[in-house]
Amino acid sequence: MAGPILVFDSGVGGLSVVAALRQRLPSAELTYACDNAMLPYGVREDDWLVKRIVEVCGAAVNVSGCVGLVVACNTASTLALDRLRQHLDVPVIGTVPAIKPAAELSRSRHIGLLATSATVRRPYTDQLIHDFAGNCRVTRVAADALVVEAEQMVRGKTPDLSRIRDALAPLDALHDLDTVVLGCTHFPLLRDWLSGAMTRPLRWVDSGDAIARRCAQIMPITASRGSVETAWLTALTPELAVGLRAHGFKNSCSLVID
Ligand code: DGL
């Protein structure tokens, strides 16, 4: 079986997972899909989201001829992974907050979870914390404003440091907290800005490399052999196409949802 691995997100956040995949699997052929017409997912209602995610991923899997799907979105994965696996006949890998490694790395036993409004309150997240961070205090902070900053940055605009500081203020105030889970794939794109906005050094943990390792284990990898990689967008805009080109997706196309 030959074909690209499809990386899906609501917007540009999946590019942080693409970076981890390119690092670990440099020759693998990738394709990208995003539902930027409906961004942000993190403030939307669950039932609507499940239906939409299944529709968009189904359409993207069909049009791309992919060998497997990486749901590079915590907001989608913590809600719709089971439904996607029922509907699709390719392997599906999800992205969920890296609570387990963060709890293992924290010395102070106080970790932060920085994610979308939806992810911080999901039962899936409660279960991850229960299973893997039982001996830690976990402070959850919803930071949907950072999704907007990452979207702007990929379109060539400088992120707004004061908005980033405001989003991080609840974590910065907790002096015994030493580790923060970046539980939204948009946030690793802003890592330098996040570090710069804090008044002290913190450990930032994301899921990118764990996903890349899982892909290496279970996905049939096709070497790209220089083929032009495509991005599929539910709203095709020139600014986004330029941003995606800088991440290797030279061709941008409309993804039509019936
Ligand atoms: N990148 C997505 C995630 O990992 C969420 C962004 C959004 O709210 O659409 O959760």
PDB file of C-alpha atoms and ligand atoms in Angstrom:
ATOM      1  CA  MET A   1       0.000   0.000   0.000  1.00  0.00           C
ATOM      2  CA  ALA A   2       1.422   3.396  -0.975  1.00  0.00           C
ATOM      3  CA  GLY A   3       0.266   6.902  -0.171  1.00  0.00           C
ATOM      4  CA  PRO A   4       0.856   9.806   2.189  1.00  0.00           C
ATOM      5  CA  ILE A   5       0.104  10.030   5.897  1.00  0.00           C
ATOM      6  CA  LEU A   6      -2.713  12.537   6.397  1.00  0.00           C
ATOM      7  CA  VAL A   7      -2.290  15.032   9.257  1.00  0.00           C
ATOM      8  CA  PHE A   8      -5.541  16.724  10.310  1.00  0.00           C
ATOM      9  CA  ASP A   9      -6.251  19.721  12.558  1.00  0.00           C
ATOM     10  CA  SER A  10      -8.828  22.491  12.790  1.00  0.00           C
ATOM     11  CA  GLY A  11      -6.140  24.919  11.585  1.00  0.00           C
ATOM     12  CA  VAL A  12      -2.360  25.251  11.519  1.00  0.00           C
ATOM     13  CA  GLY A  13      -1.738  23.499  14.865  1.00  0.00           C
ATOM     14  CA  GLY A  14      -1.076  20.199  13.131  1.00  0.00           C
ATOM     15  CA  LEU A  15       2.089  21.770  11.723  1.00  0.00           C
ATOM     16  CA  SER A  16       3.727  21.217  15.117  1.00  0.00           C
ATOM     17  CA  VAL A  17       3.040  17.493  14.655  1.00  0.00           C
ATOM     18  CA  VAL A  18       4.238  17.695  11.039  1.00  0.00           C
ATOM     19  CA  ALA A  19       7.558  19.069  12.376  1.00  0.00           C
ATOM     20  CA  ALA A  20       7.911  16.085  14.724  1.00  0.00           C
ATOM     21  CA  LEU A  21       7.039  13.665  11.896  1.00  0.00           C
ATOM     22  CA  ARG A  22       9.561  15.264   9.548  1.00  0.00           C
ATOM     23  CA  GLN A  23      12.196  15.008  12.275  1.00  0.00           C
ATOM     24  CA  ARG A  24      11.639  11.319  13.013  1.00  0.00           C
ATOM     25  CA  LEU A  25      10.488  10.137   9.559  1.00  0.00           C
ATOM     26  CA  PRO A  26      12.274  12.520   7.176  1.00  0.00           C
ATOM     27  CA  SER A  27      11.441  10.645   3.992  1.00  0.00           C
ATOM     28  CA  ALA A  28       7.747   9.948   4.746  1.00  0.00           C
ATOM     29  CA  GLU A  29       5.236  11.480   2.359  1.00  0.00           C
ATOM     30  CA  LEU A  30       2.727  13.700   4.211  1.00  0.00           C
ATOM     31  CA  THR A  31      -0.467  15.480   3.295  1.00  0.00           C
ATOM     32  CA  TYR A  32      -2.316  18.022   5.453  1.00  0.00           C
ATOM     33  CA  ALA A  33      -5.982  18.812   5.983  1.00  0.00           C
ATOM     34  CA  CYS A  34      -7.533  21.536   8.088  1.00  0.00           C
ATOM     35  CA  ASP A  35     -11.039  22.694   8.799  1.00  0.00           C
ATOM     36  CA  ASN A  36     -10.078  26.345   8.899  1.00  0.00           C
ATOM     37  CA  ALA A  37     -13.597  27.355   7.792  1.00  0.00           C
ATOM     38  CA  MET A  38     -14.817  26.259  11.245  1.00  0.00           C
ATOM     39  CA  LEU A  39     -11.825  27.269  13.376  1.00  0.00           C
ATOM     40  CA  PRO A  40     -11.636  27.409  16.370  1.00  0.00           C
ATOM     41  CA  TYR A  41     -12.910  24.002  17.455  1.00  0.00           C
ATOM     42  CA  GLY A  42     -12.116  24.670  21.119  1.00  0.00           C
ATOM     43  CA  VAL A  43     -15.200  26.802  21.758  1.00  0.00           C
ATOM     44  CA  ARG A  44     -17.711  24.669  19.817  1.00  0.00           C
ATOM     45  CA  GLU A  45     -20.409  22.343  21.053  1.00  0.00           C
ATOM     46  CA  ASP A  46     -19.502  18.628  21.326  1.00  0.00           C
ATOM     47  CA  ASP A  47     -22.301  17.002  19.254  1.00  0.00           C
ATOM     48  CA  TRP A  48     -21.777  19.399  16.393  1.00  0.00           C
ATOM     49  CA  LEU A  49     -18.009  18.849  16.548  1.00  0.00           C
ATOM     50  CA  VAL A  50     -18.182  15.038  16.402  1.00  0.00           C
ATOM     51  CA  LYS A  51     -20.344  15.137  13.259  1.00  0.00           C
ATOM     52  CA  ARG A  52     -18.167  17.764  11.608  1.00  0.00           C
ATOM     53  CA  ILE A  53     -14.860  16.014  12.432  1.00  0.00           C
ATOM     54  CA  VAL A  54     -16.135  12.701  11.003  1.00  0.00           C
ATOM     55  CA  GLU A  55     -17.338  14.458   7.826  1.00  0.00           C
ATOM     56  CA  VAL A  56     -14.147  16.453   7.269  1.00  0.00           C
ATOM     57  CA  CYS A  57     -11.754  13.591   8.037  1.00  0.00           C
ATOM     58  CA  GLY A  58     -13.829  11.223   5.858  1.00  0.00           C
ATOM     59  CA  ALA A  59     -13.664  13.648   2.928  1.00  0.00           C
ATOM     60  CA  ALA A  60      -9.926  14.268   3.426  1.00  0.00           C
ATOM     61  CA  VAL A  61      -9.113  10.543   3.657  1.00  0.00           C
ATOM     62  CA  ASN A  62     -11.019   9.907   0.405  1.00  0.00           C
ATOM     63  CA  VAL A  63      -9.563  12.760  -1.603  1.00  0.00           C
ATOM     64  CA  SER A  64      -5.961  12.309  -0.417  1.00  0.00           C
ATOM     65  CA  GLY A  65      -5.605   8.542  -0.895  1.00  0.00           C
ATOM     66  CA  CYS A  66      -3.769   8.419   2.435  1.00  0.00           C
ATOM     67  CA  VAL A  67      -2.529   5.256   4.147  1.00  0.00           C
ATOM     68  CA  GLY A  68      -3.363   6.526   7.627  1.00  0.00           C
ATOM     69  CA  LEU A  69      -4.685   9.499   9.576  1.00  0.00           C
ATOM     70  CA  VAL A  70      -3.022  11.473  12.368  1.00  0.00           C
ATOM     71  CA  VAL A  71      -5.609  13.558  14.210  1.00  0.00           C
ATOM     72  CA  ALA A  72      -3.195  16.332  15.195  1.00  0.00           C
ATOM     73  CA  CYS A  73      -5.779  18.070  17.360  1.00  0.00           C
ATOM     74  CA  ASN A  74      -6.360  17.446  21.072  1.00  0.00           C
ATOM     75  CA  THR A  75      -9.830  19.015  20.912  1.00  0.00           C
ATOM     76  CA  ALA A  76     -10.881  16.536  18.210  1.00  0.00           C
ATOM     77  CA  SER A  77      -9.040  13.501  19.608  1.00  0.00           C
ATOM     78  CA  THR A  78     -10.373  13.774  23.168  1.00  0.00           C
ATOM     79  CA  LEU A  79     -13.889  13.721  21.696  1.00  0.00           C
ATOM     80  CA  ALA A  80     -14.085  11.826  18.419  1.00  0.00           C
ATOM     81  CA  LEU A  81     -11.340   9.188  18.142  1.00  0.00           C
ATOM     82  CA  ASP A  82     -13.693   6.219  18.617  1.00  0.00           C
ATOM     83  CA  ARG A  83     -16.146   7.557  16.053  1.00  0.00           C
ATOM     84  CA  LEU A  84     -13.365   8.182  13.536  1.00  0.00           C
ATOM     85  CA  ARG A  85     -12.036   4.643  13.959  1.00  0.00           C
ATOM     86  CA  GLN A  86     -15.559   3.254  13.390  1.00  0.00           C
ATOM     87  CA  HIS A  87     -16.018   5.284  10.196  1.00  0.00           C
ATOM     88  CA  LEU A  88     -12.613   5.067   8.525  1.00  0.00           C
ATOM     89  CA  ASP A  89     -10.809   2.072   7.107  1.00  0.00           C
ATOM     90  CA  VAL A  90      -7.271   3.446   7.597  1.00  0.00           C
ATOM     91  CA  PRO A  91      -5.313   3.415  10.878  1.00  0.00           C
ATOM     92  CA  VAL A  92      -6.024   6.472  13.062  1.00  0.00           C
ATOM     93  CA  ILE A  93      -3.579   7.958  15.596  1.00  0.00           C
ATOM     94  CA  GLY A  94      -4.843  10.666  17.953  1.00  0.00           C
ATOM     95  CA  THR A  95      -3.190  13.472  19.899  1.00  0.00           C
ATOM     96  CA  VAL A  96      -4.057  13.799  23.563  1.00  0.00           C
ATOM     97  CA  PRO A  97      -2.468  15.959  26.284  1.00  0.00           C
ATOM     98  CA  ALA A  98       0.936  14.649  27.419  1.00  0.00           C
ATOM     99  CA  ILE A  99      -0.121  14.349  31.069  1.00  0.00           C
ATOM    100  CA  LYS A 100       1.836  11.148  31.700  1.00  0.00           C
ATOM    101  CA  PRO A 101       5.321  12.366  30.662  1.00  0.00           C
ATOM    102  CA  ALA A 102       4.719  15.719  32.360  1.00  0.00           C
ATOM    103  CA  ALA A 103       3.792  14.034  35.660  1.00  0.00           C
ATOM    104  CA  GLU A 104       6.928  11.876  35.365  1.00  0.00           C
ATOM    105  CA  LEU A 105       9.154  14.885  34.686  1.00  0.00           C
ATOM    106  CA  SER A 106       7.798  17.260  37.330  1.00  0.00           C
ATOM    107  CA  ARG A 107       9.936  17.527  40.454  1.00  0.00           C
ATOM    108  CA  SER A 108       7.539  19.803  42.336  1.00  0.00           C
ATOM    109  CA  ARG A 109       4.534  17.534  41.525  1.00  0.00           C
ATOM    110  CA  HIS A 110       2.578  20.542  40.326  1.00  0.00           C
ATOM    111  CA  ILE A 111       1.922  20.669  36.587  1.00  0.00           C
ATOM    112  CA  GLY A 112      -0.117  22.932  34.329  1.00  0.00           C
ATOM    113  CA  LEU A 113      -2.392  21.925  31.466  1.00  0.00           C
ATOM    114  CA  LEU A 114      -2.621  24.643  28.822  1.00  0.00           C
ATOM    115  CA  ALA A 115      -5.275  23.728  26.247  1.00  0.00           C
ATOM    116  CA  THR A 116      -8.506  24.853  24.609  1.00  0.00           C
ATOM    117  CA  SER A 117     -11.668  25.462  26.645  1.00  0.00           C
ATOM    118  CA  ALA A 118     -13.040  22.179  25.330  1.00  0.00           C
ATOM    119  CA  THR A 119      -9.983  20.037  26.113  1.00  0.00           C
ATOM    120  CA  VAL A 120      -9.529  21.272  29.696  1.00  0.00           C
ATOM    121  CA  ARG A 121     -13.056  20.164  30.657  1.00  0.00           C
ATOM    122  CA  ARG A 122     -13.330  16.882  28.719  1.00  0.00           C
ATOM    123  CA  PRO A 123     -14.005  13.581  30.577  1.00  0.00           C
ATOM    124  CA  TYR A 124     -11.118  12.128  28.518  1.00  0.00           C
ATOM    125  CA  THR A 125      -8.810  14.694  30.158  1.00  0.00           C
ATOM    126  CA  ASP A 126     -10.208  13.909  33.637  1.00  0.00           C
ATOM    127  CA  GLN A 127      -9.388  10.251  33.006  1.00  0.00           C
ATOM    128  CA  LEU A 128      -5.815  10.999  31.821  1.00  0.00           C
ATOM    129  CA  ILE A 129      -5.211  13.018  34.990  1.00  0.00           C
ATOM    130  CA  HIS A 130      -6.762  10.324  37.167  1.00  0.00           C
ATOM    131  CA  ASP A 131      -4.709   7.551  35.517  1.00  0.00           C
ATOM    132  CA  PHE A 132      -1.335   9.248  35.141  1.00  0.00           C
ATOM    133  CA  ALA A 133      -1.075  12.255  37.460  1.00  0.00           C
ATOM    134  CA  GLY A 134      -2.702  10.981  40.633  1.00  0.00           C
ATOM    135  CA  ASN A 135       0.249  12.149  42.716  1.00  0.00           C
ATOM    136  CA  CYS A 136       0.369  15.629  41.160  1.00  0.00           C
ATOM    137  CA  ARG A 137      -1.612  18.789  41.479  1.00  0.00           C
ATOM    138  CA  VAL A 138      -2.836  19.725  37.983  1.00  0.00           C
ATOM    139  CA  THR A 139      -3.832  23.318  37.212  1.00  0.00           C
ATOM    140  CA  ARG A 140      -5.919  23.578  34.035  1.00  0.00           C
ATOM    141  CA  VAL A 141      -5.842  26.805  32.024  1.00  0.00           C
ATOM    142  CA  ALA A 142      -7.965  27.406  28.917  1.00  0.00           C
ATOM    143  CA  ALA A 143      -6.033  29.544  26.438  1.00  0.00           C
ATOM    144  CA  ASP A 144      -8.081  29.828  23.245  1.00  0.00           C
ATOM    145  CA  ALA A 145      -6.457  33.214  22.524  1.00  0.00           C
ATOM    146  CA  LEU A 146      -3.172  31.411  21.826  1.00  0.00           C
ATOM    147  CA  VAL A 147      -4.824  29.528  18.939  1.00  0.00           C
ATOM    148  CA  VAL A 148      -5.436  32.894  17.275  1.00  0.00           C
ATOM    149  CA  GLU A 149      -1.820  33.969  17.871  1.00  0.00           C
ATOM    150  CA  ALA A 150      -0.424  30.790  16.290  1.00  0.00           C
ATOM    151  CA  GLU A 151      -2.750  31.146  13.297  1.00  0.00           C
ATOM    152  CA  GLN A 152      -1.536  34.725  12.761  1.00  0.00           C
ATOM    153  CA  MET A 153       2.108  33.730  13.125  1.00  0.00           C
ATOM    154  CA  VAL A 154       1.903  31.093  10.385  1.00  0.00           C
ATOM    155  CA  ARG A 155       0.355  33.799   8.170  1.00  0.00           C
ATOM    156  CA  GLY A 156       3.478  35.937   8.733  1.00  0.00           C
ATOM    157  CA  LYS A 157       2.292  38.210  11.570  1.00  0.00           C
ATOM    158  CA  THR A 158       4.236  38.762  14.799  1.00  0.00           C
ATOM    159  CA  PRO A 159       2.418  37.291  17.823  1.00  0.00           C
ATOM    160  CA  ASP A 160       1.087  39.756  20.417  1.00  0.00           C
ATOM    161  CA  LEU A 161       3.285  39.315  23.501  1.00  0.00           C
ATOM    162  CA  SER A 162       0.832  41.024  25.856  1.00  0.00           C
ATOM    163  CA  ARG A 163      -1.982  38.656  24.826  1.00  0.00           C
ATOM    164  CA  ILE A 164       0.389  35.721  25.380  1.00  0.00           C
ATOM    165  CA  ARG A 165       1.344  37.087  28.824  1.00  0.00           C
ATOM    166  CA  ASP A 166      -2.338  37.443  29.740  1.00  0.00           C
ATOM    167  CA  ALA A 167      -3.030  33.846  28.686  1.00  0.00           C
ATOM    168  CA  LEU A 168      -0.104  32.531  30.749  1.00  0.00           C
ATOM    169  CA  ALA A 169      -0.636  34.749  33.829  1.00  0.00           C
ATOM    170  CA  PRO A 170      -2.579  32.081  35.811  1.00  0.00           C
ATOM    171  CA  LEU A 171       0.388  29.677  35.418  1.00  0.00           C
ATOM    172  CA  ASP A 172       3.085  32.287  35.977  1.00  0.00           C
ATOM    173  CA  ALA A 173       1.530  33.114  39.338  1.00  0.00           C
ATOM    174  CA  LEU A 174       1.976  29.557  40.668  1.00  0.00           C
ATOM    175  CA  HIS A 175       5.535  29.502  41.943  1.00  0.00           C
ATOM    176  CA  ASP A 176       5.779  25.786  42.719  1.00  0.00           C
ATOM    177  CA  LEU A 177       4.584  24.747  39.234  1.00  0.00           C
ATOM    178  CA  ASP A 178       7.537  23.518  37.137  1.00  0.00           C
ATOM    179  CA  THR A 179       6.062  21.751  34.063  1.00  0.00           C
ATOM    180  CA  VAL A 180       3.358  22.712  31.558  1.00  0.00           C
ATOM    181  CA  VAL A 181       1.572  20.368  29.155  1.00  0.00           C
ATOM    182  CA  LEU A 182       0.958  22.042  25.799  1.00  0.00           C
ATOM    183  CA  GLY A 183      -2.401  20.326  25.288  1.00  0.00           C
ATOM    184  CA  CYS A 184      -3.249  22.053  22.022  1.00  0.00           C
ATOM    185  CA  THR A 185      -1.161  21.442  18.906  1.00  0.00           C
ATOM    186  CA  HIS A 186      -1.137  25.151  18.090  1.00  0.00           C
ATOM    187  CA  PHE A 187       0.884  25.950  21.210  1.00  0.00           C
ATOM    188  CA  PRO A 188       4.266  24.301  20.404  1.00  0.00           C
ATOM    189  CA  LEU A 189       4.407  26.618  17.370  1.00  0.00           C
ATOM    190  CA  LEU A 190       4.608  29.492  19.895  1.00  0.00           C
ATOM    191  CA  ARG A 191       7.094  27.797  22.226  1.00  0.00           C
ATOM    192  CA  ASP A 192       9.743  30.560  22.101  1.00  0.00           C
ATOM    193  CA  TRP A 193       7.056  33.190  22.686  1.00  0.00           C
ATOM    194  CA  LEU A 194       5.612  31.232  25.605  1.00  0.00           C
ATOM    195  CA  SER A 195       9.043  30.923  27.251  1.00  0.00           C
ATOM    196  CA  GLY A 196       9.682  34.622  26.631  1.00  0.00           C
ATOM    197  CA  ALA A 197       6.389  35.605  28.254  1.00  0.00           C
ATOM    198  CA  MET A 198       7.084  33.805  31.551  1.00  0.00           C
ATOM    199  CA  THR A 199       8.987  35.400  34.415  1.00  0.00           C
ATOM    200  CA  ARG A 200      10.869  32.142  35.129  1.00  0.00           C
ATOM    201  CA  PRO A 201      11.948  29.023  33.190  1.00  0.00           C
ATOM    202  CA  LEU A 202       9.451  26.150  32.918  1.00  0.00           C
ATOM    203  CA  ARG A 203       9.480  22.751  31.243  1.00  0.00           C
ATOM    204  CA  TRP A 204       7.051  22.622  28.271  1.00  0.00           C
ATOM    205  CA  VAL A 205       5.842  19.151  27.236  1.00  0.00           C
ATOM    206  CA  ASP A 206       3.922  18.285  24.063  1.00  0.00           C
ATOM    207  CA  SER A 207       2.863  15.095  22.287  1.00  0.00           C
ATOM    208  CA  GLY A 208       4.585  15.603  18.919  1.00  0.00           C
ATOM    209  CA  ASP A 209       7.452  13.144  19.215  1.00  0.00           C
ATOM    210  CA  ALA A 210       5.289  10.454  20.847  1.00  0.00           C
ATOM    211  CA  ILE A 211       2.941  10.655  17.849  1.00  0.00           C
ATOM    212  CA  ALA A 212       5.827  10.425  15.409  1.00  0.00           C
ATOM    213  CA  ARG A 213       7.125   7.319  17.227  1.00  0.00           C
ATOM    214  CA  ARG A 214       3.655   5.744  17.087  1.00  0.00           C
ATOM    215  CA  CYS A 215       3.462   6.498  13.346  1.00  0.00           C
ATOM    216  CA  ALA A 216       6.809   4.796  12.798  1.00  0.00           C
ATOM    217  CA  GLN A 217       5.371   1.708  14.559  1.00  0.00           C
ATOM    218  CA  ILE A 218       1.988   1.338  12.890  1.00  0.00           C
ATOM    219  CA  MET A 219       1.726   3.380   9.674  1.00  0.00           C
ATOM    220  CA  PRO A 220       2.750   1.966   6.304  1.00  0.00           C
ATOM    221  CA  ILE A 221       5.367   4.612   5.430  1.00  0.00           C
ATOM    222  CA  THR A 222       5.722   5.677   1.788  1.00  0.00           C
ATOM    223  CA  ALA A 223       8.896   7.551   0.835  1.00  0.00           C
ATOM    224  CA  SER A 224       8.003  10.903  -0.714  1.00  0.00           C
ATOM    225  CA  ARG A 225      10.597  10.667  -3.540  1.00  0.00           C
ATOM    226  CA  GLY A 226      10.279  14.412  -3.994  1.00  0.00           C
ATOM    227  CA  SER A 227       6.539  14.376  -4.737  1.00  0.00           C
ATOM    228  CA  VAL A 228       4.693  17.665  -4.198  1.00  0.00           C
ATOM    229  CA  GLU A 229       2.859  17.500  -0.877  1.00  0.00           C
ATOM    230  CA  THR A 230      -0.699  18.862  -0.784  1.00  0.00           C
ATOM    231  CA  ALA A 231      -2.728  20.682   1.875  1.00  0.00           C
ATOM    232  CA  TRP A 232      -6.543  20.384   1.820  1.00  0.00           C
ATOM    233  CA  LEU A 233      -8.382  23.398   3.256  1.00  0.00           C
ATOM    234  CA  THR A 234     -12.094  23.902   3.918  1.00  0.00           C
ATOM    235  CA  ALA A 235     -11.506  27.632   3.244  1.00  0.00           C
ATOM    236  CA  LEU A 236      -8.763  28.206   0.676  1.00  0.00           C
ATOM    237  CA  THR A 237      -7.075  31.580   1.309  1.00  0.00           C
ATOM    238  CA  PRO A 238      -3.843  32.902  -0.245  1.00  0.00           C
ATOM    239  CA  GLU A 239      -2.326  33.813   3.171  1.00  0.00           C
ATOM    240  CA  LEU A 240      -2.801  30.318   4.529  1.00  0.00           C
ATOM    241  CA  ALA A 241      -1.551  28.698   1.312  1.00  0.00           C
ATOM    242  CA  VAL A 242       1.673  30.740   1.623  1.00  0.00           C
ATOM    243  CA  GLY A 243       2.078  29.752   5.286  1.00  0.00           C
ATOM    244  CA  LEU A 244       1.589  26.073   4.490  1.00  0.00           C
ATOM    245  CA  ARG A 245       4.079  26.264   1.622  1.00  0.00           C
ATOM    246  CA  ALA A 246       6.732  27.346   4.137  1.00  0.00           C
ATOM    247  CA  HIS A 247       6.060  24.053   5.971  1.00  0.00           C
ATOM    248  CA  GLY A 248       6.520  21.951   2.835  1.00  0.00           C
ATOM    249  CA  PHE A 249       2.936  21.804   1.479  1.00  0.00           C
ATOM    250  CA  LYS A 250       3.574  23.384  -1.906  1.00  0.00           C
ATOM    251  CA  ASN A 251       0.096  22.729  -3.246  1.00  0.00           C
ATOM    252  CA  SER A 252      -3.099  23.936  -1.497  1.00  0.00           C
ATOM    253  CA  CYS A 253      -6.543  22.740  -2.616  1.00  0.00           C
ATOM    254  CA  SER A 254     -10.142  23.199  -1.477  1.00  0.00           C
ATOM    255  CA  LEU A 255     -11.591  20.390   0.598  1.00  0.00           C
ATOM    256  CA  VAL A 256     -15.279  20.218  -0.278  1.00  0.00           C
ATOM    257  CA  ILE A 257     -17.670  18.990   2.434  1.00  0.00           C
ATOM    258  CA  ASP A 258     -21.135  17.914   1.179  1.00  0.00           C
TER     259      ASP A 258
HETATM  260  N1  DGL B   1      -5.134  22.560  17.547  1.00  0.00           N
HETATM  261  C1  DGL B   1      -6.306  22.178  18.254  1.00  0.00           C
HETATM  262  C2  DGL B   1      -5.973  21.292  19.457  1.00  0.00           C
HETATM  263  O1  DGL B   1      -4.943  20.646  19.517  1.00  0.00           O
HETATM  264  C3  DGL B   1      -7.335  23.183  18.652  1.00  0.00           C
HETATM  265  C4  DGL B   1      -7.500  24.505  18.017  1.00  0.00           C
HETATM  266  C5  DGL B   1      -8.936  24.972  17.955  1.00  0.00           C
HETATM  267  O2  DGL B   1      -9.501  25.406  18.972  1.00  0.00           O
HETATM  268  O3  DGL B   1      -9.488  24.866  16.858  1.00  0.00           O
HETATM  269  O4  DGL B   1      -6.757  21.201  20.369  1.00  0.00           O
END
